[in-house]
Amino acid sequence: MSGPRERTRAAILEASAVVLGRNHDATLPAVAEAAGVGRTTLHRYFPDRESLLSATTADSLAAVEQAVTDAAIEDGSPVDAMRRLVAAMVSVGDRLIYLFGDPRVLGVDDDDCPDEDAQPEPSADQRVIQMIKRGQAEGAFDDQLTPDWIQQTLWALVYTGCEAVRNGELTRHAVVPMVTRTLEGGIRPA
Amino acid sequence: MSGPRERTRAAILEASAVVLGRNHDATLPAVAEAAGVGRTTLHRYFPDRESLLSATTADSLAAVEQAVTDAAIEDGSPVDAMRRLVAAMVSVGDRLIYLFGDPRVLGVDDDDCPDEDAQPEPSADQRVIQMIKRGQAEGAFDDQLTPDWIQQTLWALVYTGCEAVRNGELTRHAVVPMVTRTLEGGIRPA
DNA sequence: CCAGAATGGAACTCCAACGTTCCAATTCTG
DNA sequence: CAGAATTGGAACGTTGGAGTTCCATTCTGG
């Protein structure tokens, strides 16, 4: 329960997010190897691929949720809140990348997924939208754009930044200013 | 040679881009069905999955390449050129979405999963970068951002817009103004 | 209208990943 | 230290999609 169990489980979920985030069809043995664990052990914790995916998704959602909470986007000016939010999302970049590739999140995708209507973050999602609306009301954000589109723009830029880091095109500390500047001012000169 | 062969081939490649763009692991029978073609026929045109993927990638690259050429981004003001480019890319949205999910674009690393996000085109790629640099030189685009980042931003927004259309969140004619406005001015009020 | 091309369905084989079981070795824990 | 828990390796059986072959049917073009 406490000792090695939890540590092993966490290691598997961490590796799973990274490996499956990079390639959603990665083989189960590949995940096991990345986690530094035997294939048998992997199956012992997560009997089948499906249960590993569910757990990884849940775990990643929780991590993102926590990051958004830590950003305290209800407080301060909308612009500052947005900046903190960007930084928070970048800090959980690996989990974000995994979630973006997961068909069951925002489930309009794939063939099946019958009753899976889970948003990326049921609660965090709403809070972000709320913050965006507040920003529009206070005149800090463009109210010609829908809150939904602004949110998607935010995610797209953060995602792009995280991948750039992963590919070595950007350093980790450079990505937040870059995303923030682009998000706030677009590509026009300042 | 020309008659039915070409039409069938084109139908398969079209369906392939759509189906595999939505889910890169879609089954071969699924592609055949989407193309309105028997599984046998699919194999007759593309002996194995690999050759179908190559052909689809090549075909999509050509379509995107053509769209960029049609946009004539070397002419006129950089801002107008960028707007035409956005419209052109949206018009080949299905192909773009497929290419973004194709691991082999950019990274030709051996069998193991190459890098995810990548440049859709080799040559068009260069022309876009060139146009961005021209825009920066003329003071139309922010020269604090790297051309590479601006290009990735462009793609990310176009991709997001195309997916929004596919999910029914945006109408096809609404996406170009939305992407263009966001790209040019970010989320700040105008 | 007819010969040849094109197609699709059925019935196979093949294979890689999945999932399971068993057991010996190692590591916790009281 | 002894017993329990945890682990990993090996060797299975199972499964679903890939790829192939054969043949009857439909379509195309001269």
Short mmCIF file of C-alpha atoms (C1' of nucleotides) in Angstrom, two decimals:
data_model
loop_
_atom_site.label_atom_id
_atom_site.label_comp_id
_atom_site.label_asym_id
_atom_site.label_seq_id
_atom_site.Cartn_x
_atom_site.Cartn_y
_atom_site.Cartn_z
CA MET A 1 0.00 0.00 0.00
CA SER A 2 2.41 2.68 1.09
CA GLY A 3 6.06 1.91 0.49
CA PRO A 4 7.19 0.59 -2.88
CA ARG A 5 3.69 0.23 -4.31
CA GLU A 6 3.04 3.92 -4.61
CA ARG A 7 6.50 4.72 -5.88
CA THR A 8 6.31 2.08 -8.59
CA ARG A 9 2.85 3.18 -9.58
CA ALA A 10 3.94 6.80 -9.85
CA ALA A 11 6.98 5.86 -11.92
CA ILE A 12 4.81 3.91 -14.33
CA LEU A 13 2.30 6.72 -14.73
CA GLU A 14 5.04 9.27 -15.26
CA ALA A 15 6.75 7.16 -17.91
CA SER A 16 3.42 6.35 -19.47
CA ALA A 17 2.56 10.02 -19.96
CA VAL A 18 5.93 10.75 -21.55
CA VAL A 19 6.11 7.70 -23.81
CA LEU A 20 2.46 7.60 -24.83
CA GLY A 21 2.48 11.38 -25.18
CA ARG A 22 5.19 11.13 -27.78
CA ASN A 23 3.55 8.23 -29.53
CA HIS A 24 0.09 7.15 -28.51
CA ASP A 25 0.58 3.67 -30.00
CA ALA A 26 3.75 2.94 -28.15
CA THR A 27 3.98 -0.68 -27.16
CA LEU A 28 3.33 -1.76 -23.58
CA PRO A 29 6.83 -3.20 -23.19
CA ALA A 30 8.17 0.20 -24.26
CA VAL A 31 6.29 1.85 -21.41
CA ALA A 32 7.57 -0.75 -18.98
CA GLU A 33 11.14 -0.20 -20.09
CA ALA A 34 10.82 3.58 -19.82
CA ALA A 35 9.49 3.15 -16.31
CA GLY A 36 12.43 0.92 -15.45
CA VAL A 37 10.09 -1.92 -14.65
CA GLY A 38 9.40 -5.40 -15.96
CA ARG A 39 6.53 -6.11 -18.25
CA THR A 40 5.07 -8.44 -15.67
CA THR A 41 5.08 -5.72 -13.05
CA LEU A 42 3.38 -3.33 -15.40
CA HIS A 43 0.57 -5.83 -15.91
CA ARG A 44 0.41 -6.38 -12.20
CA TYR A 45 -0.42 -2.73 -11.63
CA PHE A 46 -2.53 -2.22 -14.72
CA PRO A 47 -4.06 -5.48 -15.98
CA ASP A 48 -4.67 -4.30 -19.51
CA ARG A 49 -3.78 -1.41 -21.79
CA GLU A 50 -7.15 0.21 -21.23
CA SER A 51 -6.70 0.49 -17.50
CA LEU A 52 -3.24 1.97 -17.96
CA LEU A 53 -4.64 4.59 -20.31
CA SER A 54 -7.45 5.48 -17.93
CA ALA A 55 -5.08 5.80 -15.02
CA THR A 56 -2.61 7.89 -17.00
CA THR A 57 -5.37 10.18 -18.18
CA ALA A 58 -6.78 10.57 -14.69
CA ASP A 59 -3.34 11.19 -13.26
CA SER A 60 -2.48 13.77 -15.91
CA LEU A 61 -5.81 15.50 -15.49
CA ALA A 62 -5.18 15.76 -11.78
CA ALA A 63 -1.74 17.23 -12.38
CA VAL A 64 -3.09 19.84 -14.79
CA GLU A 65 -5.95 20.59 -12.45
CA GLN A 66 -3.53 21.16 -9.62
CA ALA A 67 -1.35 23.43 -11.76
CA VAL A 68 -4.32 25.57 -12.70
CA THR A 69 -5.35 25.78 -9.07
CA ASP A 70 -1.85 26.84 -8.08
CA ALA A 71 -1.98 29.63 -10.64
CA ALA A 72 -4.84 31.25 -8.72
CA ILE A 73 -6.34 32.68 -11.87
CA GLU A 74 -9.26 34.13 -9.96
CA ASP A 75 -6.96 36.69 -8.36
CA GLY A 76 -5.30 39.83 -9.67
CA SER A 77 -5.50 41.36 -13.11
CA PRO A 78 -6.61 39.12 -15.97
CA VAL A 79 -3.37 39.72 -17.82
CA ASP A 80 -1.30 38.64 -14.84
CA ALA A 81 -3.60 35.71 -14.24
CA MET A 82 -3.14 34.60 -17.84
CA ARG A 83 0.64 34.86 -17.50
CA ARG A 84 0.62 32.73 -14.38
CA LEU A 85 -1.63 30.27 -16.14
CA VAL A 86 0.75 29.93 -19.08
CA ALA A 87 3.65 29.30 -16.73
CA ALA A 88 1.63 26.73 -14.82
CA MET A 89 0.63 24.85 -17.95
CA VAL A 90 4.15 24.80 -19.29
CA SER A 91 5.32 23.31 -16.00
CA VAL A 92 3.11 20.29 -16.63
CA GLY A 93 3.93 20.19 -20.31
CA ASP A 94 4.50 16.45 -20.53
CA ARG A 95 1.09 15.72 -19.08
CA LEU A 96 -0.49 18.30 -21.36
CA ILE A 97 1.05 16.78 -24.45
CA TYR A 98 -0.21 13.38 -23.40
CA LEU A 99 -3.72 14.70 -22.82
CA PHE A 100 -3.79 16.45 -26.19
CA GLY A 101 -3.09 13.15 -27.90
CA ASP A 102 -5.67 11.27 -25.90
CA PRO A 103 -8.80 10.72 -28.01
CA ARG A 104 -10.96 10.27 -24.96
CA VAL A 105 -10.31 13.80 -23.74
CA LEU A 106 -12.78 16.29 -25.16
CA GLY A 107 -14.16 13.11 -26.69
CA VAL A 108 -15.40 14.13 -30.11
CA ASP A 109 -12.81 11.87 -31.63
CA ASP A 110 -12.41 8.25 -32.47
CA ASP A 111 -14.74 5.52 -33.57
CA ASP A 112 -16.11 4.41 -30.26
CA CYS A 113 -15.92 6.14 -26.86
CA PRO A 114 -19.69 5.89 -26.38
CA ASP A 115 -20.43 7.82 -23.24
CA GLU A 116 -17.09 9.43 -22.54
CA ASP A 117 -17.91 13.11 -22.35
CA ALA A 118 -15.08 14.13 -20.09
CA GLN A 119 -13.66 17.56 -20.87
CA PRO A 120 -9.90 18.02 -20.57
CA GLU A 121 -10.49 19.46 -17.14
CA PRO A 122 -14.05 19.42 -15.99
CA SER A 123 -13.43 22.01 -13.38
CA ALA A 124 -10.20 23.72 -14.44
CA ASP A 125 -11.71 24.12 -17.87
CA GLN A 126 -14.57 26.11 -16.45
CA ARG A 127 -12.31 28.24 -14.32
CA VAL A 128 -10.18 29.18 -17.30
CA ILE A 129 -13.25 30.15 -19.30
CA GLN A 130 -14.42 32.17 -16.33
CA MET A 131 -11.11 33.98 -16.12
CA ILE A 132 -11.24 34.76 -19.84
CA LYS A 133 -14.74 36.17 -19.52
CA ARG A 134 -13.61 38.31 -16.63
CA GLY A 135 -10.75 39.60 -18.76
CA GLN A 136 -13.13 40.48 -21.54
CA ALA A 137 -15.50 42.23 -19.16
CA GLU A 138 -12.64 44.30 -17.78
CA GLY A 139 -11.47 45.19 -21.27
CA ALA A 140 -8.20 43.29 -20.95
CA PHE A 141 -9.03 40.74 -23.65
CA ASP A 142 -10.59 41.09 -27.08
CA ASP A 143 -14.32 40.54 -26.73
CA GLN A 144 -14.70 40.05 -30.47
CA LEU A 145 -13.23 36.59 -29.95
CA THR A 146 -15.26 33.94 -28.17
CA PRO A 147 -13.99 32.72 -24.81
CA ASP A 148 -13.85 29.26 -26.27
CA TRP A 149 -11.60 30.32 -29.11
CA ILE A 150 -9.32 32.24 -26.78
CA GLN A 151 -8.98 29.17 -24.64
CA GLN A 152 -8.16 27.01 -27.63
CA THR A 153 -5.60 29.56 -28.75
CA LEU A 154 -4.05 29.48 -25.31
CA TRP A 155 -3.76 25.71 -25.36
CA ALA A 156 -2.45 25.61 -28.89
CA LEU A 157 0.35 28.04 -28.13
CA VAL A 158 1.30 26.36 -24.87
CA TYR A 159 1.30 23.01 -26.62
CA THR A 160 3.44 24.36 -29.45
CA GLY A 161 5.87 25.83 -26.94
CA CYS A 162 6.14 22.59 -25.01
CA GLU A 163 6.85 20.61 -28.13
CA ALA A 164 9.44 23.12 -29.20
CA VAL A 165 11.16 22.54 -25.87
CA ARG A 166 10.99 18.81 -26.33
CA ASN A 167 12.51 19.11 -29.78
CA GLY A 168 15.28 21.31 -28.48
CA GLU A 169 14.16 24.29 -30.54
CA LEU A 170 13.50 26.35 -27.45
CA THR A 171 14.95 26.34 -23.94
CA ARG A 172 12.56 25.73 -21.10
CA HIS A 173 12.91 29.22 -19.66
CA ALA A 174 12.39 30.89 -23.03
CA VAL A 175 9.04 29.33 -23.77
CA VAL A 176 6.87 31.18 -21.26
CA PRO A 177 7.84 34.70 -22.41
CA MET A 178 7.53 33.63 -26.03
CA VAL A 179 4.07 32.16 -25.62
CA THR A 180 2.93 35.06 -23.46
CA ARG A 181 4.12 37.71 -25.86
CA THR A 182 2.54 35.97 -28.84
CA LEU A 183 -0.67 35.36 -26.99
CA GLU A 184 -0.99 38.96 -25.88
CA GLY A 185 0.11 40.77 -28.98
CA GLY A 186 0.03 38.32 -31.85
CA ILE A 187 2.80 38.68 -34.38
CA ARG A 188 2.49 42.41 -34.93
CA PRO A 189 5.33 44.62 -33.78
CA ALA A 190 4.98 45.99 -30.27
CA MET B 1 -4.02 4.14 -67.02
CA SER B 2 -6.07 7.25 -66.83
CA GLY B 3 -9.77 6.47 -66.50
CA PRO B 4 -10.92 4.67 -63.39
CA ARG B 5 -7.46 4.04 -62.04
CA GLU B 6 -6.71 7.63 -61.28
CA ARG B 7 -10.14 8.31 -59.88
CA THR B 8 -9.98 5.35 -57.52
CA ARG B 9 -6.50 6.23 -56.48
CA ALA B 10 -7.49 9.81 -55.74
CA ALA B 11 -10.53 8.67 -53.76
CA ILE B 12 -8.39 6.39 -51.64
CA LEU B 13 -5.82 9.07 -50.92
CA GLU B 14 -8.51 11.58 -50.05
CA ALA B 15 -10.25 9.18 -47.67
CA SER B 16 -6.92 8.10 -46.26
CA ALA B 17 -6.00 11.67 -45.31
CA VAL B 18 -9.33 12.24 -43.63
CA VAL B 19 -9.54 8.94 -41.75
CA LEU B 20 -5.90 8.65 -40.80
CA GLY B 21 -5.84 12.35 -39.97
CA ARG B 22 -8.54 11.82 -37.41
CA ASN B 23 -6.93 8.69 -36.04
CA HIS B 24 -3.51 7.70 -37.21
CA ASP B 25 -4.06 4.07 -36.18
CA ALA B 26 -7.26 3.63 -38.08
CA THR B 27 -7.59 0.18 -39.50
CA LEU B 28 -6.99 -0.43 -43.19
CA PRO B 29 -10.52 -1.74 -43.73
CA ALA B 30 -11.77 1.51 -42.22
CA VAL B 31 -9.88 3.48 -44.85
CA ALA B 32 -11.23 1.24 -47.58
CA GLU B 33 -14.77 1.71 -46.37
CA ALA B 34 -14.38 5.49 -46.16
CA ALA B 35 -13.08 5.47 -49.71
CA GLY B 36 -16.07 3.43 -50.83
CA VAL B 37 -13.77 0.68 -51.97
CA GLY B 38 -13.18 -2.96 -51.11
CA ARG B 39 -10.30 -4.00 -48.95
CA THR B 40 -8.91 -6.01 -51.84
CA THR B 41 -8.90 -3.01 -54.09
CA LEU B 42 -7.11 -0.94 -51.49
CA HIS B 43 -4.35 -3.53 -51.32
CA ARG B 44 -4.26 -3.63 -55.09
CA TYR B 45 -3.35 0.06 -55.21
CA PHE B 46 -1.20 0.11 -52.09
CA PRO B 47 0.29 -3.30 -51.29
CA ASP B 48 0.91 -2.58 -47.62
CA ARG B 49 0.13 0.00 -44.99
CA GLU B 50 3.52 1.59 -45.36
CA SER B 51 3.05 2.37 -49.02
CA LEU B 52 -0.38 3.84 -48.37
CA LEU B 53 1.08 6.11 -45.73
CA SER B 54 3.90 7.25 -47.99
CA ALA B 55 1.52 7.97 -50.82
CA THR B 56 -0.89 9.83 -48.57
CA THR B 57 1.92 11.92 -47.14
CA ALA B 58 3.31 12.72 -50.57
CA ASP B 59 -0.12 13.56 -51.88
CA SER B 60 -0.93 15.80 -48.92
CA LEU B 61 2.43 17.52 -49.14
CA ALA B 62 1.78 18.24 -52.80
CA ALA B 63 -1.65 19.67 -52.01
CA VAL B 64 -0.28 21.94 -49.31
CA GLU B 65 2.61 22.94 -51.51
CA GLN B 66 0.20 23.87 -54.26
CA ALA B 67 -1.97 25.87 -51.85
CA VAL B 68 1.02 27.87 -50.69
CA THR B 69 2.05 28.51 -54.27
CA ASP B 70 -1.44 29.70 -55.12
CA ALA B 71 -1.31 32.14 -52.23
CA ALA B 72 1.58 33.95 -53.95
CA ILE B 73 3.08 34.98 -50.66
CA GLU B 74 6.00 36.65 -52.38
CA ASP B 75 3.71 39.39 -53.67
CA GLY B 76 2.06 42.35 -51.99
CA SER B 77 2.30 43.46 -48.40
CA PRO B 78 3.40 40.89 -45.85
CA VAL B 79 0.16 41.29 -43.91
CA ASP B 80 -1.92 40.59 -47.00
CA ALA B 81 0.36 37.74 -47.95
CA MET B 82 -0.11 36.21 -44.51
CA ARG B 83 -3.88 36.53 -44.81
CA ARG B 84 -3.88 34.78 -48.17
CA LEU B 85 -1.64 32.11 -46.71
CA VAL B 86 -4.00 31.46 -43.83
CA ALA B 87 -6.92 31.13 -46.22
CA ALA B 88 -4.92 28.78 -48.44
CA MET B 89 -3.92 26.56 -45.55
CA VAL B 90 -7.45 26.36 -44.22
CA SER B 91 -8.62 25.28 -47.65
CA VAL B 92 -6.44 22.21 -47.39
CA GLY B 93 -7.24 21.71 -43.74
CA ASP B 94 -7.83 17.96 -43.97
CA ARG B 95 -4.45 17.38 -45.53
CA LEU B 96 -2.82 19.64 -42.97
CA ILE B 97 -4.37 17.78 -40.06
CA TYR B 98 -3.15 14.51 -41.53
CA LEU B 99 0.37 15.87 -41.96
CA PHE B 100 0.50 17.19 -38.42
CA GLY B 101 -0.21 13.72 -37.11
CA ASP B 102 2.32 12.06 -39.37
CA PRO B 103 5.48 11.23 -37.44
CA ARG B 104 7.53 10.89 -40.59
CA VAL B 105 7.24 14.53 -41.57
CA LEU B 106 10.55 16.13 -40.70
CA GLY B 107 12.09 13.28 -38.73
CA VAL B 108 13.15 10.51 -41.10
CA ASP B 109 14.80 8.72 -38.20
CA ASP B 110 14.68 4.98 -38.57
CA ASP B 111 11.85 2.79 -37.37
CA ASP B 112 11.51 4.24 -33.91
CA CYS B 113 8.97 6.98 -33.39
CA PRO B 114 10.47 10.18 -34.76
CA ASP B 115 9.57 13.60 -33.49
CA GLU B 116 5.96 14.60 -33.42
CA ASP B 117 5.29 18.12 -34.55
CA ALA B 118 7.14 18.95 -37.71
CA GLN B 119 7.30 21.10 -40.76
CA PRO B 120 4.68 20.02 -43.29
CA GLU B 121 6.73 21.03 -46.33
CA PRO B 122 10.36 21.30 -47.29
CA SER B 123 10.08 23.90 -50.01
CA ALA B 124 6.87 25.68 -49.08
CA ASP B 125 8.34 25.74 -45.64
CA GLN B 126 11.25 27.83 -46.86
CA ARG B 127 9.01 30.21 -48.74
CA VAL B 128 6.90 30.83 -45.66
CA ILE B 129 9.97 31.54 -43.57
CA GLN B 130 11.16 33.88 -46.28
CA MET B 131 7.86 35.72 -46.26
CA ILE B 132 8.00 36.06 -42.50
CA LYS B 133 11.49 37.48 -42.65
CA ARG B 134 10.38 39.93 -45.26
CA GLY B 135 7.52 40.96 -42.99
CA GLN B 136 9.91 41.51 -40.12
CA ALA B 137 12.29 43.54 -42.29
CA GLU B 138 9.46 45.77 -43.41
CA GLY B 139 8.28 46.23 -39.85
CA ALA B 140 5.01 44.42 -40.38
CA PHE B 141 5.82 41.54 -38.01
CA ASP B 142 7.38 41.48 -34.56
CA ASP B 143 11.12 40.96 -34.96
CA GLN B 144 11.47 40.02 -31.31
CA LEU B 145 10.00 36.66 -32.23
CA THR B 146 12.01 34.22 -34.31
CA PRO B 147 10.73 33.44 -37.80
CA ASP B 148 10.57 29.82 -36.77
CA TRP B 149 8.34 30.56 -33.81
CA ILE B 150 6.07 32.77 -35.89
CA GLN B 151 5.69 29.97 -38.38
CA GLN B 152 4.86 27.46 -35.68
CA THR B 153 2.33 29.89 -34.26
CA LEU B 154 0.77 30.23 -37.68
CA TRP B 155 0.45 26.50 -38.08
CA ALA B 156 -0.83 25.97 -34.59
CA LEU B 157 -3.62 28.50 -35.07
CA VAL B 158 -4.59 27.22 -38.49
CA TYR B 159 -4.60 23.68 -37.15
CA THR B 160 -6.73 24.70 -34.19
CA GLY B 161 -9.16 26.47 -36.49
CA CYS B 162 -9.45 23.48 -38.80
CA GLU B 163 -10.15 21.16 -35.91
CA ALA B 164 -12.75 23.54 -34.56
CA VAL B 165 -14.46 23.35 -37.94
CA ARG B 166 -14.33 19.59 -37.92
CA ASN B 167 -15.83 19.48 -34.45
CA GLY B 168 -18.58 21.84 -35.49
CA GLU B 169 -17.45 24.55 -33.09
CA LEU B 170 -16.78 26.96 -35.94
CA THR B 171 -18.22 27.40 -39.42
CA ARG B 172 -15.85 27.10 -42.31
CA HIS B 173 -16.17 30.75 -43.33
CA ALA B 174 -15.65 31.99 -39.77
CA VAL B 175 -12.32 30.33 -39.22
CA VAL B 176 -10.13 32.47 -41.50
CA PRO B 177 -11.10 35.82 -39.94
CA MET B 178 -10.78 34.32 -36.48
CA VAL B 179 -7.32 32.90 -37.06
CA THR B 180 -6.16 36.02 -38.86
CA ARG B 181 -7.35 38.37 -36.15
CA THR B 182 -5.77 36.28 -33.41
CA LEU B 183 -2.57 35.89 -35.33
CA GLU B 184 -2.22 39.59 -35.99
CA GLY B 185 -3.32 41.02 -32.70
CA GLY B 186 -3.27 38.24 -30.14
CA ILE B 187 -6.01 38.29 -27.57
CA ARG B 188 -5.69 41.96 -26.61
CA PRO B 189 -8.51 44.28 -27.48
CA ALA B 190 -8.17 46.04 -30.82
"C1'" DC C 1 -21.45 -5.78 -78.17
"C1'" DC C 2 -17.45 -8.02 -76.64
"C1'" DA C 3 -12.70 -8.50 -74.63
"C1'" DG C 4 -10.08 -7.00 -71.11
"C1'" DA C 5 -9.71 -4.28 -67.14
"C1'" DA C 6 -11.34 -3.30 -62.57
"C1'" DT C 7 -13.67 -4.58 -58.53
"C1'" DG C 8 -15.19 -6.86 -54.18
"C1'" DG C 9 -16.09 -10.77 -51.38
"C1'" DA C 10 -14.54 -15.01 -49.04
"C1'" DA C 11 -11.21 -17.70 -47.16
"C1'" DC C 12 -7.06 -18.35 -45.97
"C1'" DT C 13 -1.82 -17.57 -43.51
"C1'" DC C 14 1.19 -14.79 -40.75
"C1'" DC C 15 2.66 -12.10 -37.04
"C1'" DA C 16 3.27 -8.82 -33.37
"C1'" DA C 17 1.37 -7.29 -29.34
"C1'" DC C 18 -1.60 -8.52 -25.62
"C1'" DG C 19 -2.64 -10.86 -21.55
"C1'" DT C 20 -1.67 -14.94 -18.32
"C1'" DT C 21 0.81 -18.15 -15.49
"C1'" DC C 22 4.56 -19.96 -12.88
"C1'" DC C 23 8.66 -19.57 -10.33
"C1'" DA C 24 13.05 -18.05 -8.67
"C1'" DA C 25 15.45 -13.96 -6.97
"C1'" DT C 26 15.32 -9.85 -4.55
"C1'" DT C 27 13.70 -6.51 -1.34
"C1'" DC C 28 10.86 -4.89 2.41
"C1'" DT C 29 9.28 -5.25 7.18
"C1'" DG C 30 8.28 -6.78 11.75
"C1'" DC D 1 16.87 -12.85 10.83
"C1'" DA D 2 12.62 -14.95 9.10
"C1'" DG D 3 8.47 -14.43 6.69
"C1'" DA D 4 5.94 -11.72 3.53
"C1'" DA D 5 5.80 -8.86 -0.28
"C1'" DT D 6 7.54 -7.34 -4.59
"C1'" DT D 7 9.73 -8.08 -8.70
"C1'" DG D 8 11.28 -9.81 -13.34
"C1'" DG D 9 12.13 -13.42 -16.58
"C1'" DA D 10 10.44 -17.23 -19.47
"C1'" DA D 11 7.06 -19.53 -21.73
"C1'" DC D 12 2.68 -19.96 -22.76
"C1'" DG D 13 -2.23 -19.22 -25.41
"C1'" DT D 14 -5.16 -15.64 -27.69
"C1'" DT D 15 -6.44 -12.12 -30.76
"C1'" DG D 16 -6.98 -8.75 -34.40
"C1'" DG D 17 -5.19 -6.63 -38.22
"C1'" DA D 18 -2.07 -7.19 -42.22
"C1'" DG D 19 -1.26 -9.21 -46.47
"C1'" DT D 20 -2.40 -12.96 -50.17
"C1'" DT D 21 -4.98 -15.75 -53.34
"C1'" DC D 22 -8.89 -17.08 -56.04
"C1'" DC D 23 -13.02 -16.31 -58.45
"C1'" DA D 24 -17.38 -14.39 -59.76
"C1'" DT D 25 -19.26 -9.96 -61.08
"C1'" DT D 26 -19.36 -5.34 -62.97
"C1'" DC D 27 -17.59 -1.71 -65.61
"C1'" DT D 28 -14.97 0.51 -69.46
"C1'" DG D 29 -13.56 1.45 -73.98
"C1'" DG D 30 -12.98 0.30 -78.75
#
